[in-house]
Amino acid sequence: RIHKGGNCMHDSLEHFTIADVSAITGIKKDTLRKWEERYDFLKPMRLSNSYRRYSNHQVEFLYILSQKMSGGLSLKKAIDATNKVICMEKDSRHSSHSFFFKLLAYGEQCNEEKFSYTLHQAHQQCGLVTYLQEIVQPFLKEVGNRWATKQWAEYQEKFSSTLLQHHLIELSHQIPVPPNAKLVMGACLPNEQHELPLHILLLQIQLKGARIFLIGQSPAPGTIEDFVEEFKPRVVLLSATTRLPLEDIAYLKQLDEFANKHPATHFFIGGEGAASSSVSPKTIQIAQSLETIWPHIL
């Protein structure tokens, strides 16, 4: 059995409505009420008007429980498996989980005011590194999963991605960088529609003191080369989150030959598409982590 909802389950200052919990976990509100009545577990706190309020720990439990049941476990087995996960991660839990859950709730509800406020609050309270690594990146991964499984409609994915992108651009403008710092250019390949991973990567690089510049989604062939010729960056990071940008073998060969003629600029390509592709450029390096890139920036 899991905790029934004593004070230990309400030690967080964050509380969620049943609508929030349903949006976060994908568990229907009627199911949450049924579990509460029939199985007597996870009793939420009740306000004076009888409205339910779930603690952050309760939401975390239900979120993991939902994932276990989606994997095919029965409710009883899912509860046991979730208890084991909670016990193992007990010491590693922190406030970033609460912000992650809030973003899922407000993203599904398309609540712009609350979503934007949560982004600012998460950054201020957690710091930029934790914010990016433990909130933004897991959130984007979950959004991608929900869109792929049709749990979220495209408008919900676009809503969340657009607001998050605007916030990351705003944060970038707030980070002071020396004028003589090395320039790192991020570039989506032609047919690459997802630029948020580059925003996140470039922000982490900017924190180390580099100047950054981002070419947006799906640039026309030749655009990347023109920017390199004009600005002469130290490093160019190319993004391929799917295999689609890598299907134009002729252009990739052309870009690889261009990179070979510009030895002062180090070219890298990353993303899930690059990792799963059989394309092997001669000059452009495959990079799946910042550790590969740091020596050329620092």
mmCIF file of C-alpha atoms in Angstrom:
data_model
loop_
_atom_site.group_PDB
_atom_site.id
_atom_site.type_symbol
_atom_site.label_atom_id
_atom_site.label_comp_id
_atom_site.label_asym_id
_atom_site.label_seq_id
_atom_site.Cartn_x
_atom_site.Cartn_y
_atom_site.Cartn_z
ATOM 1 C CA ARG A 1 0.000 0.000 0.000
ATOM 2 C CA ILE A 2 1.045 3.584 -0.486
ATOM 3 C CA HIS A 3 0.749 6.499 1.904
ATOM 4 C CA LYS A 4 -2.850 7.463 2.654
ATOM 5 C CA GLY A 5 -2.292 11.184 2.882
ATOM 6 C CA GLY A 6 -1.126 12.180 6.328
ATOM 7 C CA ASN A 7 0.952 15.287 6.964
ATOM 8 C CA CYS A 8 3.967 13.717 5.261
ATOM 9 C CA MET A 9 2.067 13.804 1.979
ATOM 10 C CA HIS A 10 1.312 17.507 2.336
ATOM 11 C CA ASP A 11 4.721 18.828 3.324
ATOM 12 C CA SER A 12 5.074 20.700 0.032
ATOM 13 C CA LEU A 13 3.764 24.238 -0.351
ATOM 14 C CA GLU A 14 2.695 23.346 -3.878
ATOM 15 C CA HIS A 15 -0.789 21.944 -4.370
ATOM 16 C CA PHE A 16 -2.588 20.915 -7.531
ATOM 17 C CA THR A 17 -6.259 20.739 -8.455
ATOM 18 C CA ILE A 18 -7.762 17.489 -9.706
ATOM 19 C CA ALA A 19 -7.882 19.055 -13.205
ATOM 20 C CA ASP A 20 -4.147 19.782 -12.954
ATOM 21 C CA VAL A 21 -3.415 16.226 -11.850
ATOM 22 C CA SER A 22 -5.461 14.795 -14.704
ATOM 23 C CA ALA A 23 -3.588 16.984 -17.205
ATOM 24 C CA ILE A 24 -0.197 16.035 -15.739
ATOM 25 C CA THR A 25 -0.743 12.293 -15.431
ATOM 26 C CA GLY A 26 -3.283 11.553 -18.150
ATOM 27 C CA ILE A 27 -5.494 9.867 -15.535
ATOM 28 C CA LYS A 28 -9.134 10.886 -15.907
ATOM 29 C CA LYS A 29 -10.713 12.864 -13.072
ATOM 30 C CA ASP A 30 -13.415 10.232 -12.599
ATOM 31 C CA THR A 31 -10.706 7.578 -12.204
ATOM 32 C CA LEU A 32 -8.893 9.649 -9.585
ATOM 33 C CA ARG A 33 -12.126 10.045 -7.623
ATOM 34 C CA LYS A 34 -12.897 6.326 -7.967
ATOM 35 C CA TRP A 35 -9.454 5.311 -6.712
ATOM 36 C CA GLU A 36 -9.827 7.664 -3.779
ATOM 37 C CA GLU A 37 -13.190 6.197 -2.791
ATOM 38 C CA ARG A 38 -12.745 2.541 -3.717
ATOM 39 C CA TYR A 39 -9.139 1.890 -2.754
ATOM 40 C CA ASP A 40 -8.701 4.509 -0.050
ATOM 41 C CA PHE A 41 -5.312 5.624 -1.298
ATOM 42 C CA LEU A 42 -3.838 9.032 -2.001
ATOM 43 C CA LYS A 43 -6.454 11.003 -0.124
ATOM 44 C CA PRO A 44 -5.968 14.607 -1.243
ATOM 45 C CA MET A 45 -6.289 17.526 1.099
ATOM 46 C CA ARG A 46 -9.758 19.102 1.104
ATOM 47 C CA LEU A 47 -10.394 22.847 1.222
ATOM 48 C CA SER A 48 -13.307 24.362 3.110
ATOM 49 C CA ASN A 49 -15.364 24.172 -0.107
ATOM 50 C CA SER A 50 -14.478 20.442 -0.410
ATOM 51 C CA TYR A 51 -12.269 21.007 -3.474
ATOM 52 C CA ARG A 52 -9.384 18.567 -3.668
ATOM 53 C CA ARG A 53 -5.767 19.695 -3.504
ATOM 54 C CA TYR A 54 -2.977 17.214 -4.291
ATOM 55 C CA SER A 55 0.553 17.680 -2.970
ATOM 56 C CA ASN A 56 3.625 17.629 -5.164
ATOM 57 C CA HIS A 57 4.559 14.180 -3.791
ATOM 58 C CA GLN A 58 1.118 12.803 -4.576
ATOM 59 C CA VAL A 59 1.314 14.143 -8.130
ATOM 60 C CA GLU A 60 4.759 12.613 -8.529
ATOM 61 C CA PHE A 61 3.426 9.247 -7.366
ATOM 62 C CA LEU A 62 0.466 9.380 -9.747
ATOM 63 C CA TYR A 63 2.701 10.481 -12.634
ATOM 64 C CA ILE A 64 4.994 7.475 -12.189
ATOM 65 C CA LEU A 65 1.999 5.201 -11.547
ATOM 66 C CA SER A 66 0.444 6.274 -14.847
ATOM 67 C CA GLN A 67 3.686 5.500 -16.682
ATOM 68 C CA LYS A 68 3.857 2.024 -15.111
ATOM 69 C CA MET A 69 0.256 1.263 -16.067
ATOM 70 C CA SER A 70 0.893 2.507 -19.614
ATOM 71 C CA GLY A 71 3.616 -0.134 -19.738
ATOM 72 C CA GLY A 72 1.016 -2.832 -19.156
ATOM 73 C CA LEU A 73 1.085 -3.319 -15.369
ATOM 74 C CA SER A 74 -2.100 -3.800 -13.387
ATOM 75 C CA LEU A 75 -2.981 -1.156 -10.806
ATOM 76 C CA LYS A 76 -1.704 -3.288 -7.920
ATOM 77 C CA LYS A 77 1.597 -4.126 -9.630
ATOM 78 C CA ALA A 78 1.983 -0.520 -10.788
ATOM 79 C CA ILE A 79 1.549 0.682 -7.189
ATOM 80 C CA ASP A 80 4.261 -1.710 -5.994
ATOM 81 C CA ALA A 81 6.610 -0.664 -8.799
ATOM 82 C CA THR A 82 5.966 3.021 -8.145
ATOM 83 C CA ASN A 83 6.655 2.612 -4.429
ATOM 84 C CA LYS A 84 10.050 1.121 -5.297
ATOM 85 C CA VAL A 85 10.877 4.035 -7.585
ATOM 86 C CA ILE A 86 9.810 6.582 -4.971
ATOM 87 C CA CYS A 87 11.937 4.881 -2.310
ATOM 88 C CA MET A 88 15.013 4.780 -4.556
ATOM 89 C CA GLU A 89 14.659 8.428 -5.577
ATOM 90 C CA LYS A 90 13.632 9.729 -2.159
ATOM 91 C CA ASP A 91 16.856 11.625 -1.520
ATOM 92 C CA SER A 92 17.060 13.105 -5.018
ATOM 93 C CA ARG A 93 13.627 14.764 -5.087
ATOM 94 C CA HIS A 94 13.644 18.537 -5.234
ATOM 95 C CA SER A 95 11.538 21.543 -6.218
ATOM 96 C CA SER A 96 12.246 21.129 -9.936
ATOM 97 C CA HIS A 97 9.661 18.310 -10.019
ATOM 98 C CA SER A 98 6.949 20.740 -9.015
ATOM 99 C CA PHE A 99 7.815 23.127 -11.849
ATOM 100 C CA PHE A 100 7.916 20.224 -14.317
ATOM 101 C CA PHE A 101 4.418 19.137 -13.276
ATOM 102 C CA LYS A 102 3.077 22.685 -13.456
ATOM 103 C CA LEU A 103 4.372 23.125 -16.998
ATOM 104 C CA LEU A 104 2.655 19.902 -18.064
ATOM 105 C CA ALA A 105 -0.640 21.033 -16.528
ATOM 106 C CA TYR A 106 -0.576 24.570 -17.917
ATOM 107 C CA GLY A 107 0.753 23.386 -21.282
ATOM 108 C CA GLU A 108 -2.143 20.975 -21.740
ATOM 109 C CA GLN A 109 -4.590 23.665 -20.599
ATOM 110 C CA CYS A 110 -2.874 26.306 -22.787
ATOM 111 C CA ASN A 111 -2.857 28.706 -19.854
ATOM 112 C CA GLU A 112 -0.390 31.308 -21.097
ATOM 113 C CA GLU A 113 -0.277 33.419 -17.940
ATOM 114 C CA LYS A 114 0.428 30.512 -15.591
ATOM 115 C CA PHE A 115 2.785 28.777 -18.026
ATOM 116 C CA SER A 116 4.938 31.891 -18.507
ATOM 117 C CA TYR A 117 4.960 32.683 -14.804
ATOM 118 C CA THR A 118 6.089 29.135 -14.009
ATOM 119 C CA LEU A 119 8.974 29.413 -16.485
ATOM 120 C CA HIS A 120 10.220 32.606 -14.827
ATOM 121 C CA GLN A 121 9.725 31.216 -11.336
ATOM 122 C CA ALA A 122 11.569 27.980 -12.169
ATOM 123 C CA HIS A 123 14.549 29.865 -13.593
ATOM 124 C CA GLN A 124 14.763 32.233 -10.630
ATOM 125 C CA GLN A 125 14.481 29.559 -7.955
ATOM 126 C CA CYS A 126 16.531 26.760 -9.543
ATOM 127 C CA GLY A 127 19.211 28.642 -11.452
ATOM 128 C CA LEU A 128 19.784 28.399 -15.177
ATOM 129 C CA VAL A 129 21.763 25.138 -15.282
ATOM 130 C CA THR A 130 19.239 23.173 -13.185
ATOM 131 C CA TYR A 131 16.389 24.879 -15.005
ATOM 132 C CA LEU A 132 17.672 23.724 -18.396
ATOM 133 C CA GLN A 133 18.810 20.224 -17.433
ATOM 134 C CA GLU A 134 16.149 19.141 -14.946
ATOM 135 C CA ILE A 135 13.056 21.053 -16.052
ATOM 136 C CA VAL A 136 13.227 22.250 -19.660
ATOM 137 C CA GLN A 137 14.840 19.178 -21.229
ATOM 138 C CA PRO A 138 12.609 16.587 -19.458
ATOM 139 C CA PHE A 139 9.585 18.755 -20.232
ATOM 140 C CA LEU A 140 10.398 18.905 -23.949
ATOM 141 C CA LYS A 141 10.940 15.152 -24.041
ATOM 142 C CA GLU A 142 7.564 14.564 -22.391
ATOM 143 C CA VAL A 143 5.862 17.010 -24.774
ATOM 144 C CA GLY A 144 7.358 15.091 -27.705
ATOM 145 C CA ASN A 145 6.094 11.798 -26.269
ATOM 146 C CA ARG A 146 2.592 13.177 -25.715
ATOM 147 C CA TRP A 147 2.433 14.616 -29.212
ATOM 148 C CA ALA A 148 3.715 11.367 -30.775
ATOM 149 C CA THR A 149 1.126 9.290 -28.884
ATOM 150 C CA LYS A 150 -1.627 11.824 -29.652
ATOM 151 C CA GLN A 151 -2.207 12.508 -25.967
ATOM 152 C CA TRP A 152 -1.566 16.129 -26.911
ATOM 153 C CA ALA A 153 -2.859 17.842 -30.025
ATOM 154 C CA GLU A 154 -0.497 19.822 -32.226
ATOM 155 C CA TYR A 155 -1.815 23.148 -30.889
ATOM 156 C CA GLN A 156 -0.805 22.144 -27.339
ATOM 157 C CA GLU A 157 2.689 21.195 -28.510
ATOM 158 C CA LYS A 158 3.024 24.452 -30.471
ATOM 159 C CA PHE A 159 1.709 26.501 -27.556
ATOM 160 C CA SER A 160 4.255 25.072 -25.113
ATOM 161 C CA SER A 161 7.185 25.113 -27.545
ATOM 162 C CA THR A 162 6.559 28.692 -28.675
ATOM 163 C CA LEU A 163 6.306 30.135 -25.166
ATOM 164 C CA LEU A 164 9.361 28.199 -24.040
ATOM 165 C CA GLN A 165 11.368 29.374 -27.030
ATOM 166 C CA HIS A 166 10.484 33.007 -26.346
ATOM 167 C CA HIS A 167 11.572 32.589 -22.733
ATOM 168 C CA LEU A 168 14.922 31.024 -23.680
ATOM 169 C CA ILE A 169 15.635 33.875 -26.110
ATOM 170 C CA GLU A 170 14.827 36.343 -23.345
ATOM 171 C CA LEU A 171 17.232 34.592 -20.976
ATOM 172 C CA SER A 172 19.983 34.632 -23.602
ATOM 173 C CA HIS A 173 19.735 38.406 -23.875
ATOM 174 C CA GLN A 174 20.243 38.711 -20.117
ATOM 175 C CA ILE A 175 23.583 36.860 -20.013
ATOM 176 C CA PRO A 176 26.594 39.217 -20.332
ATOM 177 C CA VAL A 177 29.304 38.031 -22.714
ATOM 178 C CA PRO A 178 32.709 39.654 -23.397
ATOM 179 C CA PRO A 179 32.816 41.276 -26.853
ATOM 180 C CA ASN A 180 35.996 39.372 -27.785
ATOM 181 C CA ALA A 181 34.551 35.963 -26.804
ATOM 182 C CA LYS A 182 34.654 33.082 -29.261
ATOM 183 C CA LEU A 183 31.578 32.818 -31.474
ATOM 184 C CA VAL A 184 29.575 29.595 -31.527
ATOM 185 C CA MET A 185 26.936 29.353 -34.233
ATOM 186 C CA GLY A 186 24.008 26.963 -33.984
ATOM 187 C CA ALA A 187 22.286 26.007 -37.219
ATOM 188 C CA CYS A 188 19.325 23.847 -38.096
ATOM 189 C CA LEU A 189 19.972 21.844 -41.240
ATOM 190 C CA PRO A 190 17.590 22.233 -44.200
ATOM 191 C CA ASN A 191 14.327 20.363 -43.397
ATOM 192 C CA GLU A 192 15.082 20.578 -39.659
ATOM 193 C CA GLN A 193 12.029 22.046 -37.920
ATOM 194 C CA HIS A 194 13.069 21.793 -34.266
ATOM 195 C CA GLU A 195 15.324 24.571 -33.001
ATOM 196 C CA LEU A 196 14.593 24.356 -29.265
ATOM 197 C CA PRO A 197 17.361 21.781 -28.607
ATOM 198 C CA LEU A 198 19.830 24.259 -30.113
ATOM 199 C CA HIS A 199 18.511 27.072 -27.933
ATOM 200 C CA ILE A 200 19.151 24.947 -24.851
ATOM 201 C CA LEU A 201 22.598 23.872 -26.012
ATOM 202 C CA LEU A 202 23.666 27.396 -26.941
ATOM 203 C CA LEU A 203 22.500 28.807 -23.608
ATOM 204 C CA GLN A 204 24.735 26.329 -21.777
ATOM 205 C CA ILE A 205 27.620 27.363 -24.010
ATOM 206 C CA GLN A 206 26.885 31.055 -23.447
ATOM 207 C CA LEU A 207 27.139 30.506 -19.700
ATOM 208 C CA LYS A 208 30.764 29.492 -20.269
ATOM 209 C CA GLY A 209 31.519 32.892 -21.781
ATOM 210 C CA ALA A 210 31.050 32.314 -25.516
ATOM 211 C CA ARG A 211 29.063 34.463 -27.911
ATOM 212 C CA ILE A 212 26.245 32.592 -29.622
ATOM 213 C CA PHE A 213 24.210 32.976 -32.781
ATOM 214 C CA LEU A 214 21.351 30.791 -33.982
ATOM 215 C CA ILE A 215 20.136 30.198 -37.519
ATOM 216 C CA GLY A 216 16.490 29.174 -37.268
ATOM 217 C CA GLN A 217 14.594 26.203 -38.594
ATOM 218 C CA SER A 218 14.983 24.823 -42.115
ATOM 219 C CA PRO A 219 17.378 27.362 -43.681
ATOM 220 C CA ALA A 220 17.772 27.377 -47.449
ATOM 221 C CA PRO A 221 20.805 25.473 -48.786
ATOM 222 C CA GLY A 222 23.806 27.807 -48.789
ATOM 223 C CA THR A 223 22.617 29.903 -45.833
ATOM 224 C CA ILE A 224 24.883 28.171 -43.311
ATOM 225 C CA GLU A 225 27.896 28.612 -45.590
ATOM 226 C CA ASP A 226 27.134 32.321 -46.078
ATOM 227 C CA PHE A 227 26.955 32.900 -42.334
ATOM 228 C CA VAL A 228 30.242 31.089 -41.761
ATOM 229 C CA GLU A 229 31.957 33.157 -44.449
ATOM 230 C CA GLU A 230 30.617 36.388 -42.951
ATOM 231 C CA PHE A 231 31.023 35.806 -39.205
ATOM 232 C CA LYS A 232 33.845 33.205 -39.074
ATOM 233 C CA PRO A 233 32.607 31.356 -35.957
ATOM 234 C CA ARG A 234 34.929 29.199 -33.886
ATOM 235 C CA VAL A 235 32.377 26.369 -33.762
ATOM 236 C CA VAL A 236 29.293 25.474 -35.811
ATOM 237 C CA LEU A 237 26.707 23.155 -34.253
ATOM 238 C CA LEU A 238 24.367 21.530 -36.757
ATOM 239 C CA SER A 239 21.078 20.032 -35.567
ATOM 240 C CA ALA A 240 19.251 16.957 -36.861
ATOM 241 C CA THR A 241 16.552 15.767 -34.459
ATOM 242 C CA THR A 242 15.209 13.392 -37.135
ATOM 243 C CA ARG A 243 16.760 11.635 -40.140
ATOM 244 C CA LEU A 244 14.923 13.898 -42.580
ATOM 245 C CA PRO A 245 17.636 16.615 -42.704
ATOM 246 C CA LEU A 246 20.213 13.915 -43.495
ATOM 247 C CA GLU A 247 18.386 12.481 -46.488
ATOM 248 C CA ASP A 248 19.859 15.091 -48.816
ATOM 249 C CA ILE A 249 23.189 13.316 -49.193
ATOM 250 C CA ALA A 250 24.385 15.673 -51.937
ATOM 251 C CA TYR A 251 23.990 18.742 -49.723
ATOM 252 C CA LEU A 252 25.657 17.056 -46.755
ATOM 253 C CA LYS A 253 28.616 16.146 -48.948
ATOM 254 C CA GLN A 254 28.781 19.740 -50.167
ATOM 255 C CA LEU A 255 28.645 21.061 -46.596
ATOM 256 C CA ASP A 256 31.319 18.592 -45.511
ATOM 257 C CA GLU A 257 33.606 19.776 -48.317
ATOM 258 C CA PHE A 258 32.937 23.373 -47.264
ATOM 259 C CA ALA A 259 33.913 22.517 -43.686
ATOM 260 C CA ASN A 260 37.145 20.954 -44.934
ATOM 261 C CA LYS A 261 38.058 24.254 -46.604
ATOM 262 C CA HIS A 262 37.529 26.189 -43.353
ATOM 263 C CA PRO A 263 39.833 24.519 -40.813
ATOM 264 C CA ALA A 264 39.611 27.472 -38.400
ATOM 265 C CA THR A 265 35.939 26.605 -37.820
ATOM 266 C CA HIS A 266 35.061 23.312 -36.143
ATOM 267 C CA PHE A 267 31.829 21.732 -37.423
ATOM 268 C CA PHE A 268 29.739 19.327 -35.340
ATOM 269 C CA ILE A 269 26.416 17.643 -36.005
ATOM 270 C CA GLY A 270 24.174 16.272 -33.269
ATOM 271 C CA GLY A 271 20.654 15.198 -32.413
ATOM 272 C CA GLU A 272 18.772 11.909 -32.456
ATOM 273 C CA GLY A 273 18.680 11.920 -36.244
ATOM 274 C CA ALA A 274 22.458 12.172 -36.467
ATOM 275 C CA ALA A 275 22.918 9.434 -33.879
ATOM 276 C CA SER A 276 20.748 6.979 -35.807
ATOM 277 C CA SER A 277 21.967 7.873 -39.286
ATOM 278 C CA SER A 278 24.487 5.936 -41.366
ATOM 279 C CA VAL A 279 25.890 9.184 -42.797
ATOM 280 C CA SER A 280 29.620 9.508 -42.022
ATOM 281 C CA PRO A 281 31.035 12.915 -43.005
ATOM 282 C CA LYS A 282 34.802 13.242 -43.275
ATOM 283 C CA THR A 283 35.257 16.669 -41.678
ATOM 284 C CA ILE A 284 32.057 17.362 -39.747
ATOM 285 C CA GLN A 285 32.217 15.506 -36.431
ATOM 286 C CA ILE A 286 29.287 13.645 -34.853
ATOM 287 C CA ALA A 287 28.748 14.955 -31.315
ATOM 288 C CA GLN A 288 26.129 13.788 -28.826
ATOM 289 C CA SER A 289 27.398 15.704 -25.782
ATOM 290 C CA LEU A 290 29.000 19.002 -24.867
ATOM 291 C CA GLU A 291 32.117 17.173 -23.694
ATOM 292 C CA THR A 292 33.110 16.703 -27.337
ATOM 293 C CA ILE A 293 32.703 20.392 -28.067
ATOM 294 C CA TRP A 294 34.174 22.101 -24.975
ATOM 295 C CA PRO A 295 37.871 21.804 -25.968
ATOM 296 C CA HIS A 296 37.196 23.934 -29.048
ATOM 297 C CA ILE A 297 35.313 26.618 -27.103
ATOM 298 C CA LEU A 298 37.029 27.019 -23.724
#
